[in-house]
Amino acid sequence: MQRIIESFERQTMMQTLGAELTCVRAGHVEITAPILPGSQQQHGYAHAALIFAIGDSAAGYAALSVMPDEFEVLTAEMKINLLVPGRDGPLRAVGTVEKSGRRLVVVRADVFDGEVKVALMQGTMVPVTA
């Protein structure tokens, strides 16, 4: 799992958002991020881009966690349902692998504000040679 930690540390977007990798295990990754003044929308809630970014990264790293070392993953598509506004933070994205195949990895991410689920996401990651 060291490669996931090292890859996450190279993501300048996650650094900009103040995000932290908080849990890494095979098929499961969690990322937390505060709702900073620069990542709010006009009503003071967490911007959908913040929610999407940490959810996509958590799901992508969950996919990477089940890949052989010679592969990386890229997001092919990702759907998001925003359920309620993220209000207080920190947000926590829980990424999981639903099904891993040779050509596609189906992933899911749930994003929470405390105990409240603010978004659910489902997508497809594509393995690529590193």
XYZ file of C-alpha atoms in Angstrom:
130
model
C 0.000 0.000 0.000
C 3.070 2.242 0.116
C 2.656 3.108 -3.576
C -0.808 4.525 -2.844
C 0.562 6.709 -0.060
C 3.382 7.943 -2.305
C 1.019 8.607 -5.214
C -1.394 10.516 -2.978
C 1.458 12.693 -1.713
C 2.188 13.705 -5.347
C -1.392 14.898 -5.972
C -1.227 18.668 -5.778
C -5.027 18.922 -6.070
C -5.443 16.956 -2.844
C -2.848 19.202 -1.176
C -4.743 22.296 -2.341
C -7.949 20.909 -0.821
C -6.238 20.044 2.483
C -7.143 16.372 1.954
C -5.547 13.522 3.888
C -5.366 9.805 3.217
C -6.801 8.248 6.383
C -7.307 4.554 5.562
C -5.733 2.266 2.975
C -6.383 -1.439 2.601
C -7.063 -3.755 -0.312
C -10.187 -2.558 -2.094
C -10.889 0.233 0.423
C -9.500 3.773 0.732
C -10.686 6.736 2.810
C -9.820 10.393 2.285
C -10.837 13.285 4.524
C -10.883 16.985 3.676
C -11.960 20.137 5.507
C -14.412 22.546 3.932
C -11.971 25.409 3.432
C -13.099 28.933 2.479
C -11.657 28.330 -1.008
C -13.709 25.158 -1.545
C -17.150 26.519 -0.712
C -19.937 27.485 -3.071
C -21.899 30.730 -2.849
C -24.080 29.569 0.080
C -21.118 28.510 2.203
C -21.617 24.769 1.628
C -18.943 22.396 0.353
C -18.632 22.878 -3.393
C -19.663 19.844 -5.450
C -16.174 19.888 -6.992
C -14.638 19.217 -3.559
C -17.030 16.344 -2.925
C -16.401 14.897 -6.381
C -12.616 15.272 -6.160
C -12.194 13.399 -2.892
C -14.746 10.745 -3.895
C -13.082 10.161 -7.257
C -9.653 9.925 -5.643
C -10.837 7.544 -2.912
C -12.491 5.284 -5.503
C -9.459 5.455 -7.802
C -7.034 4.548 -5.054
C -9.310 1.708 -3.951
C -9.043 0.396 -7.531
C -5.271 0.860 -7.548
C -5.015 -1.099 -4.308
C -6.113 -4.284 -6.114
C -3.933 -3.777 -9.220
C -0.590 -5.499 -9.867
C 2.424 -3.191 -9.416
C 2.891 -2.677 -13.164
C -0.523 -0.962 -13.470
C -2.030 2.395 -12.613
C -5.690 3.379 -13.063
C -7.499 6.249 -14.742
C -11.117 7.280 -14.302
C -13.168 6.397 -17.389
C -16.475 7.645 -16.011
C -17.965 8.642 -12.682
C -21.541 9.412 -11.704
C -22.395 11.421 -8.620
C -25.648 11.883 -6.741
C -25.492 14.830 -4.355
C -27.885 14.050 -1.504
C -27.568 16.952 0.948
C -25.176 19.889 1.307
C -21.842 19.379 3.037
C -22.094 21.903 5.847
C -19.561 21.447 8.629
C -16.783 19.090 7.587
C -14.467 17.532 7.549
C -15.795 15.462 4.661
C -14.878 11.763 4.484
C -14.860 9.867 1.193
C -14.986 6.071 1.418
C -13.892 4.405 -1.820
C -14.481 0.704 -2.469
C -14.068 -1.761 -5.306
C -17.313 -3.370 -6.398
C -15.783 -5.581 -9.111
C -12.253 -5.800 -10.428
C -11.560 -7.143 -13.906
C -8.663 -7.150 -16.359
C -10.042 -4.267 -18.423
C -12.383 -2.413 -16.053
C -12.724 -1.857 -12.328
C -16.163 -0.836 -11.074
C -15.866 1.393 -8.021
C -18.059 3.194 -5.552
C -17.522 6.130 -3.218
C -19.732 7.420 -0.440
C -18.957 10.886 0.906
C -19.982 11.837 4.438
C -20.140 14.988 6.543
C -19.957 13.475 10.008
C -22.526 10.670 9.954
C -24.586 12.255 7.165
C -24.090 10.873 3.647
C -23.801 13.858 1.313
C -23.061 12.001 -1.926
C -22.881 8.613 -3.509
C -20.772 7.904 -6.556
C -20.257 5.006 -8.913
C -17.748 4.748 -11.696
C -15.362 2.808 -13.818
C -11.588 2.824 -13.636
C -9.392 1.609 -16.471
C -6.086 -0.153 -15.713
C -3.148 1.296 -17.670
C 0.494 0.266 -17.688
C 2.589 2.412 -15.381
